[in-house]
Short mmCIF file of C-alpha atoms and ligand atoms in Angstrom, two decimals:
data_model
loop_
_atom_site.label_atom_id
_atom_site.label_comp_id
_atom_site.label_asym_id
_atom_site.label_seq_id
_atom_site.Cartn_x
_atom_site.Cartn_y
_atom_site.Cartn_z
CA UNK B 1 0.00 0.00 0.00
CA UNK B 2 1.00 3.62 -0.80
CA UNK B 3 2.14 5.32 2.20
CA UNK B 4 3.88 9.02 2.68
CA UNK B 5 6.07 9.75 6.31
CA UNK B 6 6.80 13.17 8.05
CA UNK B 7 7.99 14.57 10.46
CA UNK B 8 7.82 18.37 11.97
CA UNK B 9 10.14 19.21 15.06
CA UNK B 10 8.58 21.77 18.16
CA UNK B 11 10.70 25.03 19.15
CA UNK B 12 10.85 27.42 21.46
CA UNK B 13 11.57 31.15 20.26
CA UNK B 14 14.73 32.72 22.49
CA UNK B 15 13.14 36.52 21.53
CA UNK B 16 11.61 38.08 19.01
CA UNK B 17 8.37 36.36 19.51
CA UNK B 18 5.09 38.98 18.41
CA UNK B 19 7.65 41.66 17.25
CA UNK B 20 8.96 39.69 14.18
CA UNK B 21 4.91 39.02 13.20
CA UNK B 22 6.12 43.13 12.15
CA UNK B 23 8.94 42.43 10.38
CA UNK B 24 11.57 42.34 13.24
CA UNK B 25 14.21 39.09 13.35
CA UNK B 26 13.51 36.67 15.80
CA UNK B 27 15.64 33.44 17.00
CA UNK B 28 13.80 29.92 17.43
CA UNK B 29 15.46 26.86 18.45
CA UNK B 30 14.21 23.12 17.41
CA UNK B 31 13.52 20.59 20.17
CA UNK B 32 13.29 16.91 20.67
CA UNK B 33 9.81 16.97 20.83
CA UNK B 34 7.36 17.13 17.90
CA UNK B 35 4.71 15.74 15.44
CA UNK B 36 4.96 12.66 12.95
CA UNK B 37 1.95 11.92 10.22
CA UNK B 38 1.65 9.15 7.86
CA UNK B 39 -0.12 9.14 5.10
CA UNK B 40 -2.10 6.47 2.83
CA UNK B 41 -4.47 6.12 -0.40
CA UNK B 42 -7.98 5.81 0.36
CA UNK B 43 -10.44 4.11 -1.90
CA UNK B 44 -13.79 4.44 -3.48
CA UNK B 45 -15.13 8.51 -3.22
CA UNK B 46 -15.91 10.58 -0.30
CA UNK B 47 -13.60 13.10 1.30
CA UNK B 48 -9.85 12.71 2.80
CA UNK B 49 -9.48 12.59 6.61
CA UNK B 50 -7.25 13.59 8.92
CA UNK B 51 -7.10 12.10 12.85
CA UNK B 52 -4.89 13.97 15.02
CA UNK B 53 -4.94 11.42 18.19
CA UNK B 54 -8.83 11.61 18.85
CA UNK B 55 -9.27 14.63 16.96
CA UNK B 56 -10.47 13.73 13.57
CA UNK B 57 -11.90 15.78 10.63
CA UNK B 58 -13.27 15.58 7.49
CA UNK B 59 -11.34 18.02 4.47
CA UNK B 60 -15.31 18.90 3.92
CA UNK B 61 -16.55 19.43 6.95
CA UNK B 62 -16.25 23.54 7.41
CA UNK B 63 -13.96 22.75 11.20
CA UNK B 64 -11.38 24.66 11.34
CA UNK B 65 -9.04 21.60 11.58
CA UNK B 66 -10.72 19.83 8.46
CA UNK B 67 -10.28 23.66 6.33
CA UNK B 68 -6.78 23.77 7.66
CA UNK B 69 -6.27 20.01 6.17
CA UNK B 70 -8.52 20.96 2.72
CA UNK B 71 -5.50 24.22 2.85
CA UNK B 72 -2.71 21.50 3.12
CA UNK B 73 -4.47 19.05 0.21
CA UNK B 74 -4.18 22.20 -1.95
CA UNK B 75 -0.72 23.25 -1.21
CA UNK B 76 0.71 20.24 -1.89
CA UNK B 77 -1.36 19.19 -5.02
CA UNK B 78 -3.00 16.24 -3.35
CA UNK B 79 -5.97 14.65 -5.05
CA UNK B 80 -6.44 11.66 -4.86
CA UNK B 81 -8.39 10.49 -1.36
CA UNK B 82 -6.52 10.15 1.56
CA UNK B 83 -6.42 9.39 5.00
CA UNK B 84 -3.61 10.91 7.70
CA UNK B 85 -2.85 10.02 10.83
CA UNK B 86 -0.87 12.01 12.63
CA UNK B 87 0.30 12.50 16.11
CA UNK B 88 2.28 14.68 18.25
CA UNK B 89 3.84 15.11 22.23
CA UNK B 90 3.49 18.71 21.91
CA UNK B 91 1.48 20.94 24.97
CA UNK B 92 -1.32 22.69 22.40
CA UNK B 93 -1.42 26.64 22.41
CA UNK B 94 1.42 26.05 24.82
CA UNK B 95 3.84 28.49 22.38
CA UNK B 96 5.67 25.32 21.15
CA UNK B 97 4.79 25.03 17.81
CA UNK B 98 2.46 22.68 18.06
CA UNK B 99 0.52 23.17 15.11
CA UNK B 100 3.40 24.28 13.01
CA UNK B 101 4.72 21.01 13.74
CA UNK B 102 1.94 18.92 12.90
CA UNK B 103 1.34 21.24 9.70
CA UNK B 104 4.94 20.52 8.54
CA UNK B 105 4.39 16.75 9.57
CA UNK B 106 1.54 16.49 7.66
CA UNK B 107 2.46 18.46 4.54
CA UNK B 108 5.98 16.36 4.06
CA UNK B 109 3.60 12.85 4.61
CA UNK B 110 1.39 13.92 1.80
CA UNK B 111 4.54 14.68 -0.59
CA UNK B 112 6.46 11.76 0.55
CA UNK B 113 3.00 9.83 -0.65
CA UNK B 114 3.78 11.25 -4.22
CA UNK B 115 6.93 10.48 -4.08
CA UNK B 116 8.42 13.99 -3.02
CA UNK B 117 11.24 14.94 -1.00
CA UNK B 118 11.41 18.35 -0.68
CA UNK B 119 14.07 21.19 0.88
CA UNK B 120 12.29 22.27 4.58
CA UNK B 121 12.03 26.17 2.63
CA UNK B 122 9.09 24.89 0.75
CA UNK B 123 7.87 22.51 3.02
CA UNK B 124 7.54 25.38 5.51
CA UNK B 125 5.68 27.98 2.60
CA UNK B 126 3.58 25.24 1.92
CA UNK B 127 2.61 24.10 5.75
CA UNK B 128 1.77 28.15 5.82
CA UNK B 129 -1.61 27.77 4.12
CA UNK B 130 -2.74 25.21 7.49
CA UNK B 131 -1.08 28.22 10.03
CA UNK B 132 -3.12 30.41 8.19
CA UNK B 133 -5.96 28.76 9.16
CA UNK B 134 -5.73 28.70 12.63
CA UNK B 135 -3.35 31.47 13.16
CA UNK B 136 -5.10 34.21 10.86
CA UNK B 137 -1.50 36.41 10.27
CA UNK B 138 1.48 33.99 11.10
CA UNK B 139 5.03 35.39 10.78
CA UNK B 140 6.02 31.80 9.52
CA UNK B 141 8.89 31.48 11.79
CA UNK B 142 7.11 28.66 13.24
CA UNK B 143 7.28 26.31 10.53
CA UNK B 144 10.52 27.44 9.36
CA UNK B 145 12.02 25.89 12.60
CA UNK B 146 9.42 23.04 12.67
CA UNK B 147 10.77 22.12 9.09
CA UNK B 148 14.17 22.54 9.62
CA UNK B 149 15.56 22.17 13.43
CA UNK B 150 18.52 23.76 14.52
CA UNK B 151 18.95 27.15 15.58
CA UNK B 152 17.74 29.59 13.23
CA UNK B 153 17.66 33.71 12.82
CA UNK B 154 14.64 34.22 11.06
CA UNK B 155 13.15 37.88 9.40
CA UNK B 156 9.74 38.03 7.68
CA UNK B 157 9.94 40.18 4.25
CA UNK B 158 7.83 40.41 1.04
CA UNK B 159 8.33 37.28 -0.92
CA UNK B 160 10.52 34.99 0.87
CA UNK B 161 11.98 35.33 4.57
CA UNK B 162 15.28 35.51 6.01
CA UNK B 163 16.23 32.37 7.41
CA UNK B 164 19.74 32.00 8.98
CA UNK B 165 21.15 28.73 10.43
CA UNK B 166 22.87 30.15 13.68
CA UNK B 167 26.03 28.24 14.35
CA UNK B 168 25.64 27.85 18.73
CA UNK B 169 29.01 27.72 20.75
CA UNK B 170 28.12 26.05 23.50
CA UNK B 171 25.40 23.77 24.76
CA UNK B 172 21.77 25.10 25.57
CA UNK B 173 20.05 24.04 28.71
CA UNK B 174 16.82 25.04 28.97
CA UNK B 175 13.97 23.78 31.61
CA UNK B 176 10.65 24.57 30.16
CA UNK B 177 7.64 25.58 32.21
CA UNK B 178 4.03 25.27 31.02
CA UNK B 179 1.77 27.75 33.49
CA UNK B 180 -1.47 25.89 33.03
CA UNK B 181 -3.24 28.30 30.75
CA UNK B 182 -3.75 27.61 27.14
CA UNK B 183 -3.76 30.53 25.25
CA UNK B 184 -4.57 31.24 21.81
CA UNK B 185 -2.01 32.69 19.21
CA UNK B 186 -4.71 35.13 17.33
CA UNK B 187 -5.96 36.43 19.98
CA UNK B 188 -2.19 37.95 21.33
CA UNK B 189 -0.77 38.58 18.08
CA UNK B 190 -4.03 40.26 17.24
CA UNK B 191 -4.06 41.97 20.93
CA UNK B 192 -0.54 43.57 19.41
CA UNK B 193 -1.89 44.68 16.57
CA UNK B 194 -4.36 46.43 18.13
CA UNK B 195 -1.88 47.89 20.84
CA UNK B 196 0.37 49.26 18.06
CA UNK B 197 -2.46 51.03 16.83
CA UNK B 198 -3.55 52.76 19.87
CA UNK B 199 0.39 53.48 20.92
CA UNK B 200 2.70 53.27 17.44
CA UNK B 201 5.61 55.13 19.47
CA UNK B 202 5.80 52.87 22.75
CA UNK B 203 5.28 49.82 20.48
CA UNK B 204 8.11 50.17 18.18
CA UNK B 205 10.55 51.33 21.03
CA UNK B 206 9.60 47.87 22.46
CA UNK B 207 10.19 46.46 19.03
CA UNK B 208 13.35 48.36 17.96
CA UNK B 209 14.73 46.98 22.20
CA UNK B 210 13.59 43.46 20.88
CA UNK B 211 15.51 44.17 18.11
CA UNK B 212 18.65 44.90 19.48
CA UNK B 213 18.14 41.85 22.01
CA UNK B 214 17.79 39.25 18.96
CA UNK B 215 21.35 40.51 17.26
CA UNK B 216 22.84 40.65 20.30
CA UNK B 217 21.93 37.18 21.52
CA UNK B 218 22.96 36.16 18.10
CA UNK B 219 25.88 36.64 18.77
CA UNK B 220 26.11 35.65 22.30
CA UNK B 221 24.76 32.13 20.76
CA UNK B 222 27.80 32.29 18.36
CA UNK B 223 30.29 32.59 21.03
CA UNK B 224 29.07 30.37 23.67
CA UNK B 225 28.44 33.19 26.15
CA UNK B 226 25.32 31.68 28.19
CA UNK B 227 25.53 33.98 30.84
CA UNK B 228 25.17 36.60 28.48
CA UNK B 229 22.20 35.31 26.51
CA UNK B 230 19.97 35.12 29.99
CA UNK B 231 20.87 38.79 30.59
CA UNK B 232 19.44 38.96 27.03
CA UNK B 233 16.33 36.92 27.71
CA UNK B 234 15.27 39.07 31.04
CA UNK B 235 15.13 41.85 29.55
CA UNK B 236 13.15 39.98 26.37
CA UNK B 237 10.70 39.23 29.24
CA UNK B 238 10.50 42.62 30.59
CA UNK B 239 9.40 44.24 26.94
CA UNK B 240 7.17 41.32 26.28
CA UNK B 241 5.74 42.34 29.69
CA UNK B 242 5.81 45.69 28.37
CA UNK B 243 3.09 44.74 25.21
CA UNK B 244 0.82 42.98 27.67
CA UNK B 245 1.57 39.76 26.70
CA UNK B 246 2.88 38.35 29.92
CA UNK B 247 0.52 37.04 32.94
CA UNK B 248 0.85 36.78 36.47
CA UNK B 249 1.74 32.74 36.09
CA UNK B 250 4.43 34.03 33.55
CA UNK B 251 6.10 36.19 35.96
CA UNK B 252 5.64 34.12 38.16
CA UNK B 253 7.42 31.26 36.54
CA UNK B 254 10.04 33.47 35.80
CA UNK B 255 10.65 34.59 39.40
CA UNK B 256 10.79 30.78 40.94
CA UNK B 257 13.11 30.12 37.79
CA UNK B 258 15.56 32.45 38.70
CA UNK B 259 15.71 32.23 42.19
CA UNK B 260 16.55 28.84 41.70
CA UNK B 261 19.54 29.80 39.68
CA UNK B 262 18.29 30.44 35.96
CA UNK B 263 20.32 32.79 34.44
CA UNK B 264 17.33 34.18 32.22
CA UNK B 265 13.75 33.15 31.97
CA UNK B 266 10.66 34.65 29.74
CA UNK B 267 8.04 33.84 28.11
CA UNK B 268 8.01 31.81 24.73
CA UNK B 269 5.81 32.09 21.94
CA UNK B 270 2.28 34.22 22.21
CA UNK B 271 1.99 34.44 25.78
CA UNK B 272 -1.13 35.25 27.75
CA UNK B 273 -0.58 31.56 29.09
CA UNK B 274 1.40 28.87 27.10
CA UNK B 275 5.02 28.36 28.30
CA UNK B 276 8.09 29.88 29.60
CA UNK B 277 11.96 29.07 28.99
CA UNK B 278 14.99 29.30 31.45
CA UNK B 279 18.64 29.11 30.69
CA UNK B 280 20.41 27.31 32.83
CA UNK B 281 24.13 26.60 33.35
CA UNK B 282 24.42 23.14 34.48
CA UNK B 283 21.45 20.78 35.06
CA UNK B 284 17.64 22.10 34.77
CA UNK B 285 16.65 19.75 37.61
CA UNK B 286 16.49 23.01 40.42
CA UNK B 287 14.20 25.23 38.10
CA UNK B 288 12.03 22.20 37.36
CA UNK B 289 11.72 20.77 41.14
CA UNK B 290 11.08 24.80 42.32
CA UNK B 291 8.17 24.96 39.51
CA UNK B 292 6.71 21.29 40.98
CA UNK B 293 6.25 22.06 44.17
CA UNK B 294 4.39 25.22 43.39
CA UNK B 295 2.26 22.74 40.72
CA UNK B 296 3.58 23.84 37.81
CA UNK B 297 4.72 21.07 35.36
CA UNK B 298 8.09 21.51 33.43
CA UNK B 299 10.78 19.41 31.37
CA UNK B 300 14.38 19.85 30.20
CA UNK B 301 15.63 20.54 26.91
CA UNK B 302 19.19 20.93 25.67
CA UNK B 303 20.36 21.94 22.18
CA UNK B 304 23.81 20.57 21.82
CA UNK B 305 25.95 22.61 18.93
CA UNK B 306 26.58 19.86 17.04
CA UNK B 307 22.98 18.89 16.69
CA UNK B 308 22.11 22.08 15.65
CA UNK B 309 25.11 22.17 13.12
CA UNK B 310 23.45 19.08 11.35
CA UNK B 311 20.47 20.11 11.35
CA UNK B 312 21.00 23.06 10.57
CA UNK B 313 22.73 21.96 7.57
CA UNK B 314 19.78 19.41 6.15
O1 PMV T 401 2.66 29.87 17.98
P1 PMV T 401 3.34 30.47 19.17
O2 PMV T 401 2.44 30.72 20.32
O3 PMV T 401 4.60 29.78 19.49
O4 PMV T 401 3.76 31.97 18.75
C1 PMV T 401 4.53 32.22 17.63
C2 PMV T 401 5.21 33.52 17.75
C3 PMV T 401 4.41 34.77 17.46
O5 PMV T 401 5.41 35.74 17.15
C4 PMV T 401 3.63 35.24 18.68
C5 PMV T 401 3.45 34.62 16.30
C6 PMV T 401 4.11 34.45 14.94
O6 PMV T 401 3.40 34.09 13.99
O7 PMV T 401 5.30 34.72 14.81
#
């Protein structure tokens, strides 16, 4: 039987996060969690499906999952019926590229099912028309990563984006903190849009600071400095903070983090809820056990340079 694999890795953005939806550069980083779909042929008529764990959907059905899945049929040229299954150990609305993950999963199943192998540039432009769908105005740094791994320096522009691989000097360890709240994407991104309206000055100060943070952690990535970077990534959280993105479980999160030793923490992705990153020299176990015992649930991630090298390189 005709089958197509993929596979779509989750991130977590360092900074940059709402301000490169505007055009500023942003840096993600790939982790070792994510989303892997497999496709097959389906006979006789009727519409292709989709089944995300128990979340299934019809491409006809008007859901926002089964228009999302019609998007991806279309962007990759699929018609003949099919089925996908596809699943993923990714928090949802968490801010880890959870969807981008599963769109890039699904999107490189369908093409592998024809046969395709494509470069993770296309893949990611193509896995844009599902993040469309449930994102309304995505910067597209999300499936960039999720299609590609690594560490990556990313810049929305007309046409195609900026996407850098970052070379990283030294190990990342990160403990990652999930506050409980799901929160939705649109509704901060669009809660920006609306702020930069109101206040266009205060906003782009906060954006042109972001700015500066991303090229300067860039280069702190480059030469190993990790102390530097969560100098970086405080004061990432304090203009996040700053748009009204950040909550009271954020800060929160941020505070136990670094009075357990972090040497940075923020939030990571949308905010209003979702997740929160600290750096930490050494093991991730002290940030992790100080968010358990005030019932918060965290894991560790680490982004070793020579992973991100090769994956970089793919
Ligand atoms: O999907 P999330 O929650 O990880 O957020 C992605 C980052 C944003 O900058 C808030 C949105 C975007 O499209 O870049």
């Amino acid at each position: 039987m005709a089958e197509g694999e993929g596979r779509g890795v989750g991130k977590v953005i360092l900074l940059g996060e709402h301000a490169v939806v505007h055009g500023v550069p942003a840096l993600a980083v790939g982790i070792d969690r994510g989303a892997d779909a497999r496709a097959t042929l389906l006979e006789g008529d009727g519409p292709s499906e989709l089944a995300i764990g128990d979340w299934s959907a019809r491409a006809d059905d008007g859901t926002e999952l089964g228009q999302a899945f019609a998007a991806l049929l279309s962007a990759t040229q699929t018609e003949k019926r099919v089925r996908v299954a596809a699943r993923t150990d990714l928090l949802p609305s968490a801010g880890l590229g959870c969807s981008a993950a599963l769109g890039v999963a699904i999107t490189r199943s369908l093409l592998a099912l024809r046969g395709i192998d494509e470069g993770p540039a296309s893949v990611a432009s193509r896995a844009l028309a599902w993040e469309a769908i449930f994102h309304g105005n995505p910067s597209g740094i999300d499936t960039a990563i999720a299609a590609r791994g690594g560490c990556l320096f990313y810049q929305r522009r007309e046409g195609a984006p900026l996407v850098e691989g970052v070379t990283i000097g030294a190990k990342l360890t990160l403990a990652i903190g999930y506050t409980g709240i799901p929160a939705s994407t649109r509704t901060m991104v669009e809660a920006v849009a609306r702020l930069r309206e109101q206040k266009p000055e205060m906003v782009q100060k906060a954006f042109s600071g972001i700015e500066a943070l991303v090229r300067n952690a860039r280069l702190a990535l480059e030469a190993g400095d990790v102390v530097g970077l969560g100098r970086l990534l405080d004061f990432g959280q304090m203009l996040l903070s700053g748009l009204l993105v950040s909550t009271e479980e954020i800060e929160t999160l941020c505070r136990l983090a670094r009075e357990a030793g972090a040497l940075g923490a923020k939030l990571t992705g949308g905010g209003g809820g979702g997740c929160v990153l600290a750096l930490v020299e050494g093991s991730a176990e002290p940030v992790i056990e100080a968010w358990a015992r005030e019932g918060f649930e965290g894991f560790a991630a680490t982004i070793e340079p020579e992973s991100a090298r090769q994956k970089e390189a793919r």
